[in-house]
Coordinates of C-alpha atoms in Angstrom, one line a residue:
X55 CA 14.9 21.5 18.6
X56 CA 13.2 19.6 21.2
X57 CA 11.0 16.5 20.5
X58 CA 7.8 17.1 19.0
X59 CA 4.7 14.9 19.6
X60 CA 2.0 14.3 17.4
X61 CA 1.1 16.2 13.8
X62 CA 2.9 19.9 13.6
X63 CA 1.0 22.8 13.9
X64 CA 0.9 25.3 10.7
X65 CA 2.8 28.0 13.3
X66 CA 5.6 24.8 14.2
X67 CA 5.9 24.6 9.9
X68 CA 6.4 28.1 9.1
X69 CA 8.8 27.9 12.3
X70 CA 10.9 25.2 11.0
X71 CA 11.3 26.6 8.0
X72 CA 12.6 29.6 9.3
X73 CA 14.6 27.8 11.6
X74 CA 16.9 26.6 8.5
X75 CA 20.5 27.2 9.3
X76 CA 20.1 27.5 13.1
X77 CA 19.8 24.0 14.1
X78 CA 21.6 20.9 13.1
X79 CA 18.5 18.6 13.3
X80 CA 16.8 20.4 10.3
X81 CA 18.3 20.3 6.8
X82 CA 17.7 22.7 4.0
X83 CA 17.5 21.2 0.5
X84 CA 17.2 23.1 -2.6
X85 CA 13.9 22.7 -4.9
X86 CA 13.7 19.3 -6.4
X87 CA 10.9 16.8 -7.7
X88 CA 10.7 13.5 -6.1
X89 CA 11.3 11.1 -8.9
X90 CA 11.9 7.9 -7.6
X91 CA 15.6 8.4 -9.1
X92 CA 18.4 9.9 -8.1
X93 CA 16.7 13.5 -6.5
X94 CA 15.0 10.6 -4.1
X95 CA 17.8 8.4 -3.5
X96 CA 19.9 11.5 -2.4
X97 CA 17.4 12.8 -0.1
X98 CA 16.2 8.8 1.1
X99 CA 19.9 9.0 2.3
X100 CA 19.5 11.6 4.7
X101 CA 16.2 10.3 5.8
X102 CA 17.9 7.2 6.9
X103 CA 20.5 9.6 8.3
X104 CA 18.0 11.8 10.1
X105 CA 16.2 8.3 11.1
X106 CA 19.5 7.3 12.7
X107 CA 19.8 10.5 15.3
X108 CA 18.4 11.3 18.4
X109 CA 15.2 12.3 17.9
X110 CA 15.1 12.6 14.2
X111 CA 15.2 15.3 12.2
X112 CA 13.2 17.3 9.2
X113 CA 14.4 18.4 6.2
X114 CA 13.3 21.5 4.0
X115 CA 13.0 21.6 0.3
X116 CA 13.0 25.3 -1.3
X117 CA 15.2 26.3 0.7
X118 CA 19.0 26.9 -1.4
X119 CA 22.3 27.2 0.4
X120 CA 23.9 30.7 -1.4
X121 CA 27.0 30.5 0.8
X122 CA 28.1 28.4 3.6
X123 CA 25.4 28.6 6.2
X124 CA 23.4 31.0 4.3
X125 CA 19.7 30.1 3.0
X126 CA 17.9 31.6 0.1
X127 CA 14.0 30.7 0.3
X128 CA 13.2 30.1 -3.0
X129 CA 10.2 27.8 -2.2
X130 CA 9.2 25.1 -4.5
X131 CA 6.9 25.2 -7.3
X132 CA 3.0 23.6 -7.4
X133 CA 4.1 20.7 -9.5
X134 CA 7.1 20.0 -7.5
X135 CA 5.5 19.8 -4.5
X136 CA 2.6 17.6 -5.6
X137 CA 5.1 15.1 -6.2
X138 CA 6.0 15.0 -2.4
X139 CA 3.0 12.4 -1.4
X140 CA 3.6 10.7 1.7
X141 CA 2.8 7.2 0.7
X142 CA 4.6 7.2 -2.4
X143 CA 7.6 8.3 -1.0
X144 CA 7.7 6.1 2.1
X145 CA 7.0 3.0 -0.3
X146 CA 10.2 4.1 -2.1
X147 CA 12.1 4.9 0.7
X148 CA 10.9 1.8 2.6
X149 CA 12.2 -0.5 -0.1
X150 CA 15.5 0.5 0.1
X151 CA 16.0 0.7 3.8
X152 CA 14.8 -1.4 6.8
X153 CA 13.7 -1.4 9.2
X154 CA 10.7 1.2 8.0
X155 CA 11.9 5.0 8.0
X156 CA 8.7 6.3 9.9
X157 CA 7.8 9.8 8.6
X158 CA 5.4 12.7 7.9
X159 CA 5.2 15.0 4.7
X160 CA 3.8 18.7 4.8
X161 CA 4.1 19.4 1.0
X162 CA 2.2 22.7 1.5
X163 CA 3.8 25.0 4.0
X164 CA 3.7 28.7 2.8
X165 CA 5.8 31.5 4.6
X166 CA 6.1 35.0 2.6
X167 CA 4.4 34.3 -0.4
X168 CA 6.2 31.0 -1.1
X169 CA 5.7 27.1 -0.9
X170 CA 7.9 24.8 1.0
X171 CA 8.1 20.9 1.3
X172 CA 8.8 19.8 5.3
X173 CA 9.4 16.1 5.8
X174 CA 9.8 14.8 9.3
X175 CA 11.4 11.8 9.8
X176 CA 11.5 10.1 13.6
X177 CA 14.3 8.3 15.1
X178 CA 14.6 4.2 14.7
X179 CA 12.3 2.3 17.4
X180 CA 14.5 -0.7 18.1
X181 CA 17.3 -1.0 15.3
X182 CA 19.5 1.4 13.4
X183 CA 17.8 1.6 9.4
X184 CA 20.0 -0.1 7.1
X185 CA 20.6 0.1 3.8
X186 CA 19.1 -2.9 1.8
X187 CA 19.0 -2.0 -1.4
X188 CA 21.5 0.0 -3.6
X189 CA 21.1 2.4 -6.1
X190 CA 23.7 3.7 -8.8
X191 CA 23.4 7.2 -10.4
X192 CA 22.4 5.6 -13.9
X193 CA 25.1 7.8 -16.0
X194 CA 27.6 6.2 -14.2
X195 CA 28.6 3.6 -11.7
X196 CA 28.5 6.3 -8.4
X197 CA 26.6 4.1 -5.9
X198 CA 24.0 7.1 -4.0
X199 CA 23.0 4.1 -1.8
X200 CA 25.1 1.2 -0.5
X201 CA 23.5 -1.9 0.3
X202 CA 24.2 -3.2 4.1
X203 CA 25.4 0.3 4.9
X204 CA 24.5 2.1 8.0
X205 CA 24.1 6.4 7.1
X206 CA 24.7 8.7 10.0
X207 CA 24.8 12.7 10.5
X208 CA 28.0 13.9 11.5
X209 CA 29.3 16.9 12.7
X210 CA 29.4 18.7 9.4
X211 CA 25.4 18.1 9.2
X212 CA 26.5 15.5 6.5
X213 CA 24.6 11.9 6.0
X214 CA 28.0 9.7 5.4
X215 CA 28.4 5.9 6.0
X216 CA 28.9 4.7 9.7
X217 CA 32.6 4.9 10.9
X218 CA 34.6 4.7 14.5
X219 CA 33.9 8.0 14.8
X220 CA 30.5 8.0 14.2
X221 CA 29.6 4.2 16.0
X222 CA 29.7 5.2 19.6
X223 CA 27.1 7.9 19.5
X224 CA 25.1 5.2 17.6
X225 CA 25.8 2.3 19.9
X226 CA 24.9 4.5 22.6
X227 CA 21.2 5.3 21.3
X228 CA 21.0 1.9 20.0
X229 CA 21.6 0.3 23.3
X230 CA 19.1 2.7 25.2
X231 CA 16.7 1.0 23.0
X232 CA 17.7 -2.5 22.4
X233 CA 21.2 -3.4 24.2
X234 CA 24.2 -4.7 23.7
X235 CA 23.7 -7.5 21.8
X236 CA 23.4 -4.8 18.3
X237 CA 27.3 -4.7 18.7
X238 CA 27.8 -7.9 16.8
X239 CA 26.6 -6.6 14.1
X240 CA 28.1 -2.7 14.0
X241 CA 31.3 -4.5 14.1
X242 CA 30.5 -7.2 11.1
X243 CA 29.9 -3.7 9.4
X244 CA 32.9 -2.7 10.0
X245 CA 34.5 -5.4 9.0
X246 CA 33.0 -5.7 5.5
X247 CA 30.7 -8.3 6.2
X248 CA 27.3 -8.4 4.6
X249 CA 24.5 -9.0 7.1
X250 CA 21.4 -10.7 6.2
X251 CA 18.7 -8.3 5.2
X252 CA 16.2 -7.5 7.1
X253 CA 12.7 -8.4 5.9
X254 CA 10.1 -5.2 5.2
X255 CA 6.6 -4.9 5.9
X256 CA 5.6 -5.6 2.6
X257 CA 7.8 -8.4 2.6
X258 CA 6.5 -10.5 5.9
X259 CA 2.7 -9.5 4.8
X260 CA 3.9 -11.2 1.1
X261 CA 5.2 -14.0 2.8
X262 CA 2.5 -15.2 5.2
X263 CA 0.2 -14.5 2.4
X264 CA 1.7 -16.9 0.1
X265 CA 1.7 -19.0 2.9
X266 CA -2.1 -18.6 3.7
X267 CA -3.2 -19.5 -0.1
X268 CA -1.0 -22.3 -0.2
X269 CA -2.9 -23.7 2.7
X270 CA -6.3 -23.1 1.5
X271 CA -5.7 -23.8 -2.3
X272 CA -3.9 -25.3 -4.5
X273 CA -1.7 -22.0 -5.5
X274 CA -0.6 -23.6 -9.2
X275 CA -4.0 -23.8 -10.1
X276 CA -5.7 -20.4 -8.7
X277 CA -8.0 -18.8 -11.3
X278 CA -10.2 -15.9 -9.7
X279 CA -10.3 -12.7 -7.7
X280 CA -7.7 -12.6 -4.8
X281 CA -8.6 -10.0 -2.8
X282 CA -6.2 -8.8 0.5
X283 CA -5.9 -6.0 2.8
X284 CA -3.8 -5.6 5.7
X285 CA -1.9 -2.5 8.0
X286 CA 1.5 -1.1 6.7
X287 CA 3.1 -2.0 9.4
X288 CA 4.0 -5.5 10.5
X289 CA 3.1 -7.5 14.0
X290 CA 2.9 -11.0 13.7
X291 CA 0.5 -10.6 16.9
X292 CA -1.5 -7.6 16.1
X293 CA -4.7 -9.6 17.6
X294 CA -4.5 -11.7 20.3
X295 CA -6.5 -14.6 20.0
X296 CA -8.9 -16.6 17.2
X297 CA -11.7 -15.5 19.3
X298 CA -11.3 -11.9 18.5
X299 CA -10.6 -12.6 14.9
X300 CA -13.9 -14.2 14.6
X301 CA -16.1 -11.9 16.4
X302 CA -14.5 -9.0 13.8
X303 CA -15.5 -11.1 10.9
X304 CA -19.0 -12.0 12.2
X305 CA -19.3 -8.1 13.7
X306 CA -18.1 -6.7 9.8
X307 CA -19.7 -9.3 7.8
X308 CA -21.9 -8.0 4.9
X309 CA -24.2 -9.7 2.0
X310 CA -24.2 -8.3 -1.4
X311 CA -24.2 -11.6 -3.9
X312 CA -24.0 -13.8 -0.7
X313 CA -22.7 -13.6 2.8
X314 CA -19.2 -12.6 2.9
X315 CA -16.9 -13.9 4.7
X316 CA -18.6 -16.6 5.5
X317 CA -18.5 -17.2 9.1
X318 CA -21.4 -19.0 10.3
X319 CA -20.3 -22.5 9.6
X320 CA -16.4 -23.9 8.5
X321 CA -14.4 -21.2 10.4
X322 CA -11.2 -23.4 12.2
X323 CA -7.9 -22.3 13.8
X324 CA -4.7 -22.1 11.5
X325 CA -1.4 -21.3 13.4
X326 CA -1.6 -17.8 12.1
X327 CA -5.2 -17.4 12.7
X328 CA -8.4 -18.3 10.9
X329 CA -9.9 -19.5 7.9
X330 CA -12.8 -21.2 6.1
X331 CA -11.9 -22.8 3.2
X332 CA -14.9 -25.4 3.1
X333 CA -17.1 -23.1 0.8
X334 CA -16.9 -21.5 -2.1
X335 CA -14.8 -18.2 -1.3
X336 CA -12.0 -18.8 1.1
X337 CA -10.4 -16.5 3.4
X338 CA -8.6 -16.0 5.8
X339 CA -7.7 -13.0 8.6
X340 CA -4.3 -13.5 10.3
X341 CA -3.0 -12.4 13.7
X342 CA -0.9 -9.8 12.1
X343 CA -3.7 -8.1 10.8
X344 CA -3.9 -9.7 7.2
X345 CA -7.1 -10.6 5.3
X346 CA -7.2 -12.6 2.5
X347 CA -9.9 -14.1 0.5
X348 CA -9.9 -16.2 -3.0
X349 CA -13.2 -16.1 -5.3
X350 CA -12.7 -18.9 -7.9
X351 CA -14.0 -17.6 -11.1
X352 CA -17.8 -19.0 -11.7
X353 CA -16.7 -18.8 -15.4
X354 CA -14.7 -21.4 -15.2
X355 CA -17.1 -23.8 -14.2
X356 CA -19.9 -23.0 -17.1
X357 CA -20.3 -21.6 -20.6
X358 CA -21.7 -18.8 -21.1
X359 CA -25.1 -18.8 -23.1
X360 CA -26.9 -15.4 -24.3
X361 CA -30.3 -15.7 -24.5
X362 CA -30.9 -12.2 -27.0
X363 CA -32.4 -12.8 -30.1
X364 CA -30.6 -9.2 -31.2
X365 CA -26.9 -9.4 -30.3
X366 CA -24.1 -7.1 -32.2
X367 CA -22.0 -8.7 -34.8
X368 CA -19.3 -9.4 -32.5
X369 CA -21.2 -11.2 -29.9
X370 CA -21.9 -15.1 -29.7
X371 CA -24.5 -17.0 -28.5
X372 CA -21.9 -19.7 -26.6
X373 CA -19.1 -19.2 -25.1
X374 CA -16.6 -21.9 -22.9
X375 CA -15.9 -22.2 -19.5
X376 CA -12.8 -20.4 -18.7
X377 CA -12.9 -18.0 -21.8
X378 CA -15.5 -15.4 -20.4
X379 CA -15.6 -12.5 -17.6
X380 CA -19.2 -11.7 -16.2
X381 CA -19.8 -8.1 -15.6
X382 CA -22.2 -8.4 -13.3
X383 CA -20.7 -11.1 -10.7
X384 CA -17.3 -8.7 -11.1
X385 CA -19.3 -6.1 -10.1
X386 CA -20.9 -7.9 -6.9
X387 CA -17.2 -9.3 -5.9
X388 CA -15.5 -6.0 -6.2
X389 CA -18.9 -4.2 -4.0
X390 CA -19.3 -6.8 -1.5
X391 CA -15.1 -6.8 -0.4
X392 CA -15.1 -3.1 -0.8
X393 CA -18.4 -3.0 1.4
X394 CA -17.1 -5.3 3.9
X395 CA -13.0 -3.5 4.4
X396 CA -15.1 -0.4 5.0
X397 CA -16.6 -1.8 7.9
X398 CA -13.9 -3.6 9.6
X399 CA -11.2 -1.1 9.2
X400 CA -13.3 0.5 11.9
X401 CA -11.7 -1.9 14.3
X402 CA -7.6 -0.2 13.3
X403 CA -7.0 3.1 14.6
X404 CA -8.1 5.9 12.7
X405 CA -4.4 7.0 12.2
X406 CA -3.5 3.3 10.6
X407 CA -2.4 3.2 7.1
X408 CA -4.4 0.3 5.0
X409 CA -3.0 -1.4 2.2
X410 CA -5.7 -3.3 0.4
X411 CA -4.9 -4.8 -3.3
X412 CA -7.1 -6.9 -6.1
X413 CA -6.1 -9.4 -8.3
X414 CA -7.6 -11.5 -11.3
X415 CA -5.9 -14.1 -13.4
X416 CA -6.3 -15.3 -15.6
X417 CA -7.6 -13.0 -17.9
X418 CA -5.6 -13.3 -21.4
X419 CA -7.7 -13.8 -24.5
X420 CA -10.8 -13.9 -21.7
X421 CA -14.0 -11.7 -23.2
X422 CA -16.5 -9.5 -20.9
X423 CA -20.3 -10.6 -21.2
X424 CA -22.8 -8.2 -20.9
X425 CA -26.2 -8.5 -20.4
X426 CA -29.2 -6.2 -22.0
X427 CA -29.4 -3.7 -19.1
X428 CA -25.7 -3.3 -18.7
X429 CA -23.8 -0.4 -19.8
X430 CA -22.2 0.3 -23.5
X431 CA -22.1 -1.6 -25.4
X432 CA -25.8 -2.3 -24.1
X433 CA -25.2 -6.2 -24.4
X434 CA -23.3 -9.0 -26.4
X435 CA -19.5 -9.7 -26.1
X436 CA -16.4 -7.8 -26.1
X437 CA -13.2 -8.6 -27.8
X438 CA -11.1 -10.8 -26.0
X439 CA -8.3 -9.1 -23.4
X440 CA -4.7 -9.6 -24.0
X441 CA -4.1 -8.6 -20.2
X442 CA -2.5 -11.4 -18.4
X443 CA -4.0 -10.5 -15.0
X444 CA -5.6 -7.5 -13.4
X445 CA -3.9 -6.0 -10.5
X446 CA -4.9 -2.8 -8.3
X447 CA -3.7 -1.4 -5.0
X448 CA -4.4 1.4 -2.9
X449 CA -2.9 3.3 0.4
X450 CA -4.6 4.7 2.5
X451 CA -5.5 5.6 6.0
X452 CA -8.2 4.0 7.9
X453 CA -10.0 7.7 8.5
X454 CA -9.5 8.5 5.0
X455 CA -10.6 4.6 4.0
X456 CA -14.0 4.6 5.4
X457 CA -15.0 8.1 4.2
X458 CA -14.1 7.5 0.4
X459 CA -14.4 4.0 0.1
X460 CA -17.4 4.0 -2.7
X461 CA -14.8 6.2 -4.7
X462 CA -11.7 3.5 -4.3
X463 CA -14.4 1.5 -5.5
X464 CA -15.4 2.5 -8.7
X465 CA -11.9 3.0 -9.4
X466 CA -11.4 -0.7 -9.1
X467 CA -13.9 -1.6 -11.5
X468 CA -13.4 1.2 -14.1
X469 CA -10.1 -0.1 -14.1
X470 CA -11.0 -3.9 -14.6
X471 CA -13.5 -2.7 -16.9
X472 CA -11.1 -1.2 -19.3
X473 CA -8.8 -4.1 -19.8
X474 CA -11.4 -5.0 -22.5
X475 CA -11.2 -3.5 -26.1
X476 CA -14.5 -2.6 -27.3
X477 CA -16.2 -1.7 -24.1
X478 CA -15.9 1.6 -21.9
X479 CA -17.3 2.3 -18.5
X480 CA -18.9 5.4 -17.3
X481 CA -19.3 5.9 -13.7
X482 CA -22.5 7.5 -14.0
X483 CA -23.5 3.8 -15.3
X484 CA -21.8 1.9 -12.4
X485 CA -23.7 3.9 -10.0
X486 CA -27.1 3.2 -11.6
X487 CA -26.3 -0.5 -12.5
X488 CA -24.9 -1.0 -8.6
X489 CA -28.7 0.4 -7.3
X490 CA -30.2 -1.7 -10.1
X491 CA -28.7 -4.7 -9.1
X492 CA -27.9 -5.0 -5.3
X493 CA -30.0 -1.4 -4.0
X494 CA -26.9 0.1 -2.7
X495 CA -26.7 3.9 -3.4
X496 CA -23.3 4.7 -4.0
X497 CA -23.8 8.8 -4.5

């Protein structure tokens, strides 16, 4: 199979699966669910196999091995193919091997009346993946993935550990892409010797986030929303100067409950890019492509007081700082960062993945006011949370981003919303209250 550019064709799908059998870069597996267990963890193996080739590979599922190099298409059911979603898979595959397994998923590929799951997987950009994470088969103590382990294909279409056999045909790629200097560490390999792990993604976009909120607050002592978004992929110089940082932010900016970011007045140069920390919200956007911003919660700075005369039994006319949620300044926060990521993610390619997440802590034994216009109950106070925080996270492509984002973000606040016993949200009311409050249609 020669190297294929770009997103296959329907015709190139319903090729590949025919192809099964006839060419040692594709790989027929029978039907299976992907269950973030052991189906996964056998098929993550030959993705790091695969990953590890020349020019990749792509794997079939519904496709069942009757005899040796014989191939029943069974396909694959509906429900086992819905469980084939590209994110989810590369987010479990990803944490168990590094550098990133880049790949696509076509869960939907019919040929003679049958479905069929095709998963492309493309060869290693600089280094050979490695294993970082094991997993053992939990009925007993059969390791399906081996920590600091190199997988390979070898001439039995198997995905087996690297051996002498197997390391000059990897050396040899490797070096076309990197040199010799990987030889080092195929040899500590060999040798038994554990190499240090090496970071994912998700882990250097962690990292410099910690980083960034330790710089602009005193992390121990965070109460509010923490609100982040940033590519899947890491490049600690995605942009290339603070001048282009700010002219995004300024360019994107939006004003719901007040102009956010703020990037008028306070913006200054961090080593990783910029910040404003002077005001009320800080944020941040660094080089790598990471934004960050902290909303302190206003509730912890007053009480809440309800000026109804008719309130429902359970509501109170005081309530302390730091023991109340507003609905309606949730409401603007979640709007205003939603409305604001949908406008600079035009500046990332339409292809880019986005990762975007919301936090709130802390919320324990915290109660939701609502005011006389809101939604059900129509005012008064709920009954206190027992959720330690709030946490929500999304992927999604920047194409796919900007067309839906009004739906991503009801689903943040119907899902913030619920965290409180005694209240419920209906969309139908968030769209009406949004126009009510801010004028923003959201249908």
């Amino acid at each position: 199979m020669s190297k294929i550019q770009g997103t296959l064709l329907d015709d190139e799908l319903v090729r590949i699966v025919k192809m099964v059998g006839e060419n040692d870069e594709i790989d027929a597996k029978r039907p299976v669910t992907w269950d973030n267990g052991v189906e996964s963890a056998g098929l993550a193996k030959d993705f790091a196999a695969f990953a590890n080739s020349r020019n990749g590979g792509i794997v079939v599922i519904g496709k069942e091995e009757v005899e040796p190099g014989t191939f029943d298409a069974v396909g694959v059911t509906p429900e086992q193919a819905a469980t084939f979603e590209k994110t989810k898979i590369a987010q479990w595959v990803n944490n168990h091997f590094s550098p990133a397994i880049r790949l696509d998923c076509y869960p939907a590929v019919k040929h003679e009346g049958k479905q069929f799951v095709v998963i492309r997987i493309f060869e290693f950009d600089d280094v050979p993946v490695i294993c970082i994470k094991s997993f053992q088969r939990p009925s007993s103590k059969e390791l399906l993935l081996k920590e600091n382990t190199i997988y390979v294909r070898n001439a039995n279409a198997e995905s087996i550990p690297v051996g002498v056999k197997e390391l000059s045909p990897l050396i040899g790629l490797a070096t076309r892409k990197r040199g010799d200097a990987l030889l080092a560490d195929f040899h500590a390999i060999l040798r038994g010797r554990p190499l240090v792990p090496i970071p994912s993604d998700s882990d250097q976009f962690q990292k410099e986030q910690d980083e960034i909120l330790d710089t602009l607050s005193n992390k121990e002592a965070l109460s509010g929303w923490i609100f982040s978004f940033h590519p899947s992929n890491y490049s600690r110089k995605r942009w290339k100067d603070r001048k282009t940082l700010q002219e995004s932010v300024a360019k994107h900016a939006v004003r719901v409950t007040e102009q956010y970011p703020a990037w008028m007045e306070g913006v200054n140069g961090r080593e990783w890019g910029i910040a404003n920390d002077i005001l009320d919200v800080h944020w941040a956007f660094a080089f790598s492509g990471l934004f960050v911003s902290y909303h302190p919660f206003e509730e912890d700075r007053v009480p809440y007081n309800s000026s109804y005369s008719v309130r429902p039994a359970n509501a109170q006319s005081v309530l302390q700082p730091r023991t109340w949620i507003d609905f309606n300044w949730s409401v603007g926060t979640i709007l205003q960062t939603f409305l604001f990521l949908s406008r600079i993610a035009e500046e990332y390619s339409p292809e880019d993945e986005i990762i975007y997440q919301f936090t709130a802590a802390p919320l324990v034994n915290r109660q939701l006011a609502l005011d006389a216009f809101s939604i059900r109950p129509a005012y008064g106070i709920t009954n206190p949370t027992q959720a330690r925080q709030f946490r929500h996270s999304k992927v999604l492509n920047v194409a796919e981003l900007r067309a839906n984002w009004k739906e991503q973000c009801l689903d943040t606040m119907v899902d913030f919303f619920e965290l409180f016993p005694g209240h419920y949200t209906e969309r139908e009311s968030l769209y009406s209250r949004i126009e009510q409050l801010f004028g923003l249609k959201m249908r």
